[in-house]
Amino acid sequence: MKDLLVDIDPERYEIFALEATSPWSVYLKQRILEEIPNVTSNKKTLLDVGMGTGHMLFDLLNSQEINDFQFHGIDVDPRMVAFCREKKSANNKDAKINVREGNVSALPYADRSFSLIYARSVIHHWAEPEKGLQELCRVLDNGGIVIIHEPLADAEKVALQTFNDARRKCGIGEMTTDEKYTLPQINQLMEACRMEEINYLVLPGSGIAALGCEILIRRAS
């Protein structure tokens, strides 16, 4: 089985990410900033997994709460990585943002590299979801946090309709739930992260977040 790549080009994906997914991006950013005070790792490094065109990385650059962090992004799609590199160079952010091509099943980072890791709508793209989750735990520093927002196969119908309406306005087809996981299946995948120093919660969303769930992973200090 191969990783599932986004089937639209980076230029169109950038518009989709900035317009159609804006409310969900705002919510993820809010949750990231809410959890920052709970990060006790002193690495001051964050990683965007499955960064796409880097829209969340660039948005977070303006956040006072993490202005002393070094920003990293990784994506398996070379088109997205190239687009993000061009964007950060054009915006003079080469010193602040580091991006690279790589697979979540074998992240090209040392153990305990990151204070904060986040992702949205990624797990169903992974060929080896359990291995990917284990890799996130491996590169998470002591006192670090992972936040993942993942759409579900059993998403609440109103939230799914709201998301699909936003997609249609951008000329993107409806999100299918065929390859997504149910909430019980997500909990089953998370068993791969069960270890003494790792704690995690899988929380169903509400409102627009009822499109999926939040996975919150913490490594003890």
Coordinates of C-alpha atoms in Angstrom, one line a residue:
M1 CA 0.0 0.0 0.0
K2 CA 1.2 3.5 -0.9
D3 CA 0.6 6.8 0.9
L4 CA -2.4 8.6 -0.5
L5 CA -1.3 11.9 -2.1
V6 CA -3.5 15.0 -2.6
D7 CA -4.9 14.8 -6.2
I8 CA -4.7 18.6 -6.9
D9 CA -1.7 20.7 -7.8
P10 CA -0.1 23.0 -5.2
E11 CA -1.3 26.2 -6.6
R12 CA -4.9 25.1 -6.5
Y13 CA -4.4 23.4 -3.1
E14 CA -3.1 26.7 -1.7
I15 CA -6.4 28.4 -2.6
F16 CA -8.4 25.5 -1.2
A17 CA -6.4 25.6 2.1
L18 CA -6.7 29.3 2.5
E19 CA -10.3 29.6 1.6
A20 CA -12.3 26.4 2.0
T21 CA -10.6 25.1 5.1
S22 CA -10.2 28.5 6.9
P23 CA -12.6 27.8 9.8
W24 CA -10.9 24.5 10.5
S25 CA -7.4 26.1 10.3
V26 CA -8.5 28.8 12.7
Y27 CA -9.7 26.1 15.1
L28 CA -6.4 24.1 14.9
K29 CA -4.4 27.3 15.4
Q30 CA -6.5 28.1 18.4
R31 CA -5.9 24.6 19.9
I32 CA -2.2 24.8 19.3
L33 CA -1.9 28.2 21.1
E34 CA -4.1 26.9 23.9
E35 CA -1.7 24.0 24.5
I36 CA 1.5 26.0 24.2
P37 CA 1.5 26.8 28.0
N38 CA 1.4 23.1 28.7
V39 CA 4.6 22.4 26.6
T40 CA 7.5 22.0 29.1
S41 CA 10.1 21.0 26.5
N42 CA 12.8 23.6 26.1
K43 CA 13.7 22.7 22.5
K44 CA 11.5 25.4 21.1
T45 CA 10.9 23.5 17.9
L46 CA 7.7 22.7 16.1
L47 CA 6.9 20.3 13.2
D48 CA 4.0 20.5 10.8
V49 CA 3.4 16.9 9.5
G50 CA 1.8 16.8 6.0
M51 CA 2.3 20.5 5.7
G52 CA 1.0 20.8 2.1
T53 CA 1.8 24.3 0.9
G54 CA 2.7 25.4 4.4
H55 CA -0.3 27.6 5.1
M56 CA -0.4 26.8 8.8
L57 CA 3.3 27.3 9.2
F58 CA 3.1 30.8 7.8
D59 CA 0.0 31.6 9.8
L60 CA 1.6 30.6 13.1
L61 CA 4.7 32.8 12.3
N62 CA 2.6 35.7 13.4
S63 CA 1.8 34.2 16.9
Q64 CA 3.5 35.9 19.8
E65 CA 3.2 32.8 21.9
I66 CA 5.7 30.8 19.7
N67 CA 7.8 33.6 18.1
D68 CA 10.9 32.0 19.7
F69 CA 10.3 28.6 18.1
Q70 CA 12.1 27.2 15.0
F71 CA 9.5 26.0 12.4
H72 CA 9.8 22.8 10.5
G73 CA 7.5 21.2 7.9
I74 CA 7.5 17.8 6.2
D75 CA 5.5 16.4 3.3
V76 CA 5.7 13.2 1.2
D77 CA 4.7 15.1 -1.9
P78 CA 7.7 16.8 -3.7
R79 CA 5.4 19.2 -5.4
M80 CA 4.1 20.6 -2.1
V81 CA 7.7 20.8 -0.7
A82 CA 8.9 22.7 -3.8
F83 CA 5.9 25.1 -3.6
C84 CA 6.5 25.8 0.1
R85 CA 10.2 26.4 -0.4
E86 CA 9.5 28.9 -3.1
K87 CA 6.9 30.6 -0.9
K88 CA 9.2 30.9 2.1
S89 CA 12.0 32.3 -0.1
A90 CA 9.7 34.9 -1.6
N91 CA 8.6 35.9 1.9
N92 CA 12.2 36.0 3.3
K93 CA 11.4 33.3 5.8
D94 CA 14.3 30.9 4.9
A95 CA 16.0 31.5 8.3
K96 CA 12.7 30.8 10.2
I97 CA 11.2 27.8 8.3
N98 CA 12.8 24.6 7.4
V99 CA 10.9 22.2 5.1
R100 CA 11.8 18.8 3.6
E101 CA 10.4 15.9 1.8
G102 CA 9.9 12.8 3.8
N103 CA 7.6 10.0 4.9
V104 CA 6.0 9.8 8.3
S105 CA 6.8 6.1 8.5
A106 CA 10.5 7.0 8.7
L107 CA 10.8 10.6 9.8
P108 CA 14.3 12.0 9.0
Y109 CA 14.7 13.5 12.5
A110 CA 16.5 12.4 15.6
D111 CA 14.7 11.2 18.7
R112 CA 13.2 13.9 20.9
S113 CA 13.6 16.6 18.3
F114 CA 10.4 18.6 18.7
S115 CA 8.5 20.4 21.4
L116 CA 5.3 20.6 19.4
I117 CA 4.0 18.5 16.5
Y118 CA 0.7 19.2 14.8
A119 CA -1.2 17.9 11.8
R120 CA -4.6 18.0 10.2
S121 CA -6.3 15.4 8.0
V122 CA -3.3 13.2 7.6
I123 CA -3.7 9.7 9.1
H124 CA -6.0 8.4 6.4
H125 CA -3.3 9.4 3.9
W126 CA -0.7 7.2 5.6
A127 CA 0.1 3.7 4.2
E128 CA 1.3 2.7 7.7
P129 CA -0.7 4.7 10.2
E130 CA 0.5 2.8 13.3
K131 CA 4.1 3.3 12.3
G132 CA 3.4 7.0 11.6
L133 CA 2.0 7.5 15.0
Q134 CA 4.9 5.7 16.6
E135 CA 7.3 8.0 14.6
L136 CA 5.6 11.1 15.9
C137 CA 6.0 9.8 19.5
R138 CA 9.7 9.0 18.8
V139 CA 10.6 12.5 17.6
L140 CA 8.5 14.2 20.4
D141 CA 10.7 15.7 23.1
N142 CA 10.1 15.1 26.9
G143 CA 7.4 17.6 27.9
G144 CA 6.2 17.9 24.3
I145 CA 2.8 17.7 22.7
V146 CA 1.3 16.4 19.5
I147 CA -2.1 17.7 18.2
I148 CA -3.8 16.0 15.3
H149 CA -7.2 16.9 13.9
E150 CA -8.5 14.0 11.8
P151 CA -11.8 13.7 9.8
L152 CA -13.8 10.6 10.5
A153 CA -15.7 8.1 8.4
D154 CA -18.6 8.6 10.9
A155 CA -18.4 12.4 10.9
E156 CA -21.4 14.3 12.1
K157 CA -23.6 15.0 9.1
V158 CA -24.1 18.8 9.5
A159 CA -20.4 19.3 9.9
L160 CA -19.6 17.2 6.9
Q161 CA -22.2 19.1 4.8
T162 CA -20.7 22.4 5.9
F163 CA -17.2 21.3 4.9
N164 CA -18.4 20.0 1.5
D165 CA -20.3 23.2 0.8
A166 CA -17.0 25.1 1.4
R167 CA -15.2 22.7 -0.9
R168 CA -17.7 23.2 -3.7
K169 CA -17.3 27.0 -3.5
C170 CA -13.6 26.4 -4.4
G171 CA -14.4 24.0 -7.2
I172 CA -13.2 21.0 -5.2
G173 CA -15.2 17.8 -5.1
E174 CA -16.9 16.6 -1.9
M175 CA -14.9 14.9 0.7
T176 CA -15.5 11.2 0.7
T177 CA -15.5 9.2 3.9
D178 CA -14.5 5.9 2.2
E179 CA -10.8 6.0 3.2
K180 CA -11.4 7.6 6.6
Y181 CA -11.4 5.9 10.0
T182 CA -14.2 5.7 12.5
L183 CA -13.6 6.9 16.0
P184 CA -13.3 3.4 17.4
Q185 CA -10.8 2.6 14.6
I186 CA -8.7 5.7 15.6
N187 CA -8.7 4.5 19.2
Q188 CA -7.5 1.2 17.9
L189 CA -4.7 2.8 15.9
M190 CA -3.6 4.8 19.0
E191 CA -2.8 1.5 20.8
A192 CA 0.5 1.7 18.8
C193 CA 1.5 4.7 21.0
R194 CA 0.8 3.0 24.3
M195 CA 4.0 3.3 26.3
E196 CA 5.0 4.3 29.8
E197 CA 6.1 7.9 29.0
I198 CA 3.3 8.6 26.5
N199 CA -0.2 9.7 27.4
Y200 CA -2.9 10.4 24.8
L201 CA -6.6 11.3 24.4
V202 CA -8.9 10.9 21.5
L203 CA -11.7 13.4 21.7
P204 CA -14.6 13.8 19.3
G205 CA -15.1 17.3 18.0
S206 CA -18.2 19.5 18.3
G207 CA -19.6 22.2 16.1
I208 CA -17.6 22.5 12.9
A209 CA -15.0 20.2 14.6
A210 CA -17.6 17.4 14.6
L211 CA -16.1 16.7 11.2
G212 CA -13.6 14.6 13.1
C213 CA -11.7 14.1 16.3
E214 CA -8.7 15.6 18.1
I215 CA -5.8 13.3 19.1
L216 CA -3.7 14.9 21.9
I217 CA -0.4 13.1 22.7
R218 CA 1.9 14.1 25.5
R219 CA 5.3 12.9 26.5
A220 CA 6.1 13.1 30.2
S221 CA 8.9 15.6 31.2

